Amino acid sequence: MKDSLQEFGELGLGSRFKRLSDYLMKETQIVYNTLQIQFDPYLFPIFKIIADQNIVTTSEIQEQLHYTQPAITQGLQKLSKKGLIRYKTDTKDKRKKLYQLSSQGKKTHDQLVPVWQTIDKQVKWVTEGSSTSLTRHLTYMENQFKEKSLSKRILENIRQQP
């Protein structure tokens, strides 16, 4: 059966990445469920930053992930409801919340680390199946879009057409 997104070429790239992202999240959730780890793969980036840095603010997470403030807040609320993180108010600036793993979050993190290592290994194996890896291509693309946004590139090109 044909895959129309593949046939769309570069026009279908965003949709293909979305499809791949959804697939990776679904498959990761299957792994977590099978291993009886109560964790949502969509919360991984925020959770990992908190685990790696011990104490972190919303702004620091946002700077590192380049997510919107509402997305960060929503992720933090979900992690908090699951009992995986807690926060305390900064003693110097009462408006700041300092997030860290709860004791349950630390236990969950300990369960997740070997799983993440295996996921990383398997995804690397799949993406490095050719001479260069997909992650290198994505990094290149992201860097190009940081230099000049896709919308700017498209609009400049359209304006140059007769």
mmCIF file of C-alpha atoms in Angstrom:
data_model
loop_
_atom_site.group_PDB
_atom_site.id
_atom_site.type_symbol
_atom_site.label_atom_id
_atom_site.label_comp_id
_atom_site.label_asym_id
_atom_site.label_seq_id
_atom_site.Cartn_x
_atom_site.Cartn_y
_atom_site.Cartn_z
ATOM 1 C CA MET A 1 0.000 0.000 0.000
ATOM 2 C CA LYS A 2 1.342 3.413 -0.890
ATOM 3 C CA ASP A 3 2.243 6.000 1.732
ATOM 4 C CA SER A 4 0.939 9.348 0.544
ATOM 5 C CA LEU A 5 2.960 11.307 3.085
ATOM 6 C CA GLN A 6 6.151 9.861 1.639
ATOM 7 C CA GLU A 7 4.960 10.727 -1.852
ATOM 8 C CA PHE A 8 4.393 14.340 -0.793
ATOM 9 C CA GLY A 9 8.158 14.715 -0.420
ATOM 10 C CA GLU A 10 9.331 17.648 1.670
ATOM 11 C CA LEU A 11 5.794 19.042 1.838
ATOM 12 C CA GLY A 12 4.841 16.079 4.015
ATOM 13 C CA LEU A 13 7.874 16.357 6.296
ATOM 14 C CA GLY A 14 6.056 17.988 9.216
ATOM 15 C CA SER A 15 3.258 15.455 9.049
ATOM 16 C CA ARG A 16 5.740 12.593 8.822
ATOM 17 C CA PHE A 17 7.624 13.875 11.880
ATOM 18 C CA LYS A 18 4.326 14.205 13.747
ATOM 19 C CA ARG A 19 3.359 10.672 12.762
ATOM 20 C CA LEU A 20 6.776 9.382 13.826
ATOM 21 C CA SER A 21 6.574 11.297 17.100
ATOM 22 C CA ASP A 22 3.128 9.875 17.838
ATOM 23 C CA TYR A 23 4.402 6.391 17.024
ATOM 24 C CA LEU A 24 7.443 6.734 19.299
ATOM 25 C CA MET A 25 5.278 8.019 22.159
ATOM 26 C CA LYS A 26 2.762 5.182 21.732
ATOM 27 C CA GLU A 27 5.482 2.535 21.621
ATOM 28 C CA THR A 28 7.244 4.017 24.638
ATOM 29 C CA GLN A 29 3.962 3.994 26.558
ATOM 30 C CA ILE A 30 3.571 0.293 25.720
ATOM 31 C CA VAL A 31 7.029 -0.344 27.193
ATOM 32 C CA TYR A 32 6.220 1.622 30.359
ATOM 33 C CA ASN A 33 2.887 -0.165 30.771
ATOM 34 C CA THR A 34 4.475 -3.569 30.208
ATOM 35 C CA LEU A 35 7.150 -2.798 32.815
ATOM 36 C CA GLN A 36 4.461 -1.384 35.146
ATOM 37 C CA ILE A 37 6.099 2.044 35.272
ATOM 38 C CA GLN A 38 3.508 4.740 35.824
ATOM 39 C CA PHE A 39 4.870 7.421 33.527
ATOM 40 C CA ASP A 40 3.703 9.469 30.554
ATOM 41 C CA PRO A 41 6.333 9.694 27.775
ATOM 42 C CA TYR A 42 5.131 13.185 26.867
ATOM 43 C CA LEU A 43 6.371 14.372 30.271
ATOM 44 C CA PHE A 44 9.881 13.011 29.673
ATOM 45 C CA PRO A 45 11.673 16.265 28.722
ATOM 46 C CA ILE A 46 10.461 18.256 31.731
ATOM 47 C CA PHE A 47 10.926 15.345 34.127
ATOM 48 C CA LYS A 48 14.457 14.673 32.836
ATOM 49 C CA ILE A 49 15.541 18.284 33.257
ATOM 50 C CA ILE A 50 14.273 18.309 36.840
ATOM 51 C CA ALA A 51 15.991 14.975 37.544
ATOM 52 C CA ASP A 52 19.273 16.089 35.968
ATOM 53 C CA GLN A 53 19.419 19.487 37.656
ATOM 54 C CA ASN A 54 17.882 18.603 41.035
ATOM 55 C CA ILE A 55 16.239 22.015 41.445
ATOM 56 C CA VAL A 56 14.945 24.083 38.551
ATOM 57 C CA THR A 57 12.545 26.953 37.842
ATOM 58 C CA THR A 58 9.856 27.128 35.187
ATOM 59 C CA SER A 59 11.891 29.717 33.287
ATOM 60 C CA GLU A 60 14.964 27.500 33.268
ATOM 61 C CA ILE A 61 12.939 24.598 31.870
ATOM 62 C CA GLN A 62 11.460 26.866 29.231
ATOM 63 C CA GLU A 63 14.877 28.178 28.210
ATOM 64 C CA GLN A 64 16.254 24.667 27.834
ATOM 65 C CA LEU A 65 13.329 23.074 25.998
ATOM 66 C CA HIS A 66 12.077 26.050 23.983
ATOM 67 C CA TYR A 67 8.522 25.107 24.937
ATOM 68 C CA THR A 68 5.803 27.666 25.587
ATOM 69 C CA GLN A 69 5.126 28.773 29.145
ATOM 70 C CA PRO A 70 1.652 27.147 29.134
ATOM 71 C CA ALA A 71 3.138 23.830 27.935
ATOM 72 C CA ILE A 72 5.700 23.903 30.756
ATOM 73 C CA THR A 73 3.049 24.790 33.330
ATOM 74 C CA GLN A 74 0.758 22.009 32.103
ATOM 75 C CA GLY A 75 3.578 19.462 32.228
ATOM 76 C CA LEU A 76 4.567 20.537 35.737
ATOM 77 C CA GLN A 77 0.956 20.264 36.897
ATOM 78 C CA LYS A 78 0.686 16.730 35.504
ATOM 79 C CA LEU A 79 3.960 15.666 37.122
ATOM 80 C CA SER A 80 2.824 17.203 40.397
ATOM 81 C CA LYS A 81 -0.581 15.448 40.275
ATOM 82 C CA LYS A 82 1.204 12.142 39.719
ATOM 83 C CA GLY A 83 3.305 12.865 42.801
ATOM 84 C CA LEU A 84 6.548 12.810 40.834
ATOM 85 C CA ILE A 85 7.672 16.361 41.619
ATOM 86 C CA ARG A 86 7.255 18.920 44.339
ATOM 87 C CA TYR A 87 8.125 22.558 44.613
ATOM 88 C CA LYS A 88 9.113 25.067 47.179
ATOM 89 C CA THR A 89 8.998 28.824 46.987
ATOM 90 C CA ASP A 90 12.299 30.631 46.468
ATOM 91 C CA THR A 91 13.304 32.390 49.686
ATOM 92 C CA LYS A 92 14.687 35.397 47.770
ATOM 93 C CA ASP A 93 11.881 35.767 45.231
ATOM 94 C CA LYS A 94 8.514 34.553 46.510
ATOM 95 C CA ARG A 95 7.121 34.507 42.953
ATOM 96 C CA LYS A 96 9.567 31.751 41.904
ATOM 97 C CA LYS A 97 8.829 28.086 42.370
ATOM 98 C CA LEU A 98 11.750 25.697 42.628
ATOM 99 C CA TYR A 99 10.862 22.253 41.292
ATOM 100 C CA GLN A 100 12.521 18.996 42.267
ATOM 101 C CA LEU A 101 11.734 15.304 42.227
ATOM 102 C CA SER A 102 9.638 13.948 45.071
ATOM 103 C CA SER A 103 10.625 10.676 46.725
ATOM 104 C CA GLN A 104 8.182 8.909 44.358
ATOM 105 C CA GLY A 105 9.746 10.826 41.464
ATOM 106 C CA LYS A 106 13.200 9.590 42.476
ATOM 107 C CA LYS A 107 11.965 5.990 42.577
ATOM 108 C CA THR A 108 10.317 6.397 39.182
ATOM 109 C CA HIS A 109 13.480 7.999 37.813
ATOM 110 C CA ASP A 110 15.537 5.040 39.034
ATOM 111 C CA GLN A 111 13.139 2.701 37.196
ATOM 112 C CA LEU A 112 13.250 4.813 34.041
ATOM 113 C CA VAL A 113 17.015 5.302 33.634
ATOM 114 C CA PRO A 114 17.778 1.781 32.350
ATOM 115 C CA VAL A 115 14.678 1.890 30.145
ATOM 116 C CA TRP A 116 15.778 5.232 28.676
ATOM 117 C CA GLN A 117 19.238 3.813 28.005
ATOM 118 C CA THR A 118 17.689 0.941 26.084
ATOM 119 C CA ILE A 119 15.313 3.237 24.189
ATOM 120 C CA ASP A 120 18.245 5.479 23.268
ATOM 121 C CA LYS A 121 20.281 2.508 22.086
ATOM 122 C CA GLN A 122 17.443 1.133 19.950
ATOM 123 C CA VAL A 123 16.511 4.477 18.395
ATOM 124 C CA LYS A 124 20.186 5.120 17.602
ATOM 125 C CA TRP A 125 20.373 1.717 15.928
ATOM 126 C CA VAL A 126 17.350 2.527 13.779
ATOM 127 C CA THR A 127 18.401 6.085 12.917
ATOM 128 C CA GLU A 128 22.010 5.194 12.159
ATOM 129 C CA GLY A 129 21.004 2.531 9.662
ATOM 130 C CA SER A 130 22.306 4.714 6.856
ATOM 131 C CA SER A 131 25.636 6.471 6.505
ATOM 132 C CA THR A 132 24.472 9.420 8.592
ATOM 133 C CA SER A 133 21.957 9.485 11.391
ATOM 134 C CA LEU A 134 18.498 10.975 11.411
ATOM 135 C CA THR A 135 19.351 12.868 14.602
ATOM 136 C CA ARG A 136 22.258 14.584 12.838
ATOM 137 C CA HIS A 137 19.923 15.552 10.012
ATOM 138 C CA LEU A 138 17.390 16.902 12.491
ATOM 139 C CA THR A 139 20.094 18.894 14.296
ATOM 140 C CA TYR A 140 21.225 20.335 10.982
ATOM 141 C CA MET A 141 17.640 21.273 10.119
ATOM 142 C CA GLU A 142 17.038 22.840 13.539
ATOM 143 C CA ASN A 143 20.230 24.874 13.250
ATOM 144 C CA GLN A 144 19.274 26.064 9.773
ATOM 145 C CA PHE A 145 15.850 27.121 11.055
ATOM 146 C CA LYS A 146 17.475 28.991 13.949
ATOM 147 C CA GLU A 147 19.564 30.933 11.441
ATOM 148 C CA LYS A 148 16.553 31.748 9.313
ATOM 149 C CA SER A 149 13.033 30.575 10.002
ATOM 150 C CA LEU A 150 11.243 28.352 7.533
ATOM 151 C CA SER A 151 8.495 30.934 7.096
ATOM 152 C CA LYS A 152 11.097 33.586 6.222
ATOM 153 C CA ARG A 153 12.791 31.252 3.752
ATOM 154 C CA ILE A 154 9.460 30.420 2.114
ATOM 155 C CA LEU A 155 8.259 34.022 1.980
ATOM 156 C CA GLU A 156 11.585 35.265 0.577
ATOM 157 C CA ASN A 157 11.429 32.625 -2.117
ATOM 158 C CA ILE A 158 7.814 33.383 -2.992
ATOM 159 C CA ARG A 159 8.594 37.105 -3.279
ATOM 160 C CA GLN A 160 11.445 36.322 -5.706
ATOM 161 C CA GLN A 161 9.134 34.460 -8.065
ATOM 162 C CA PRO A 162 7.807 36.400 -11.093
#
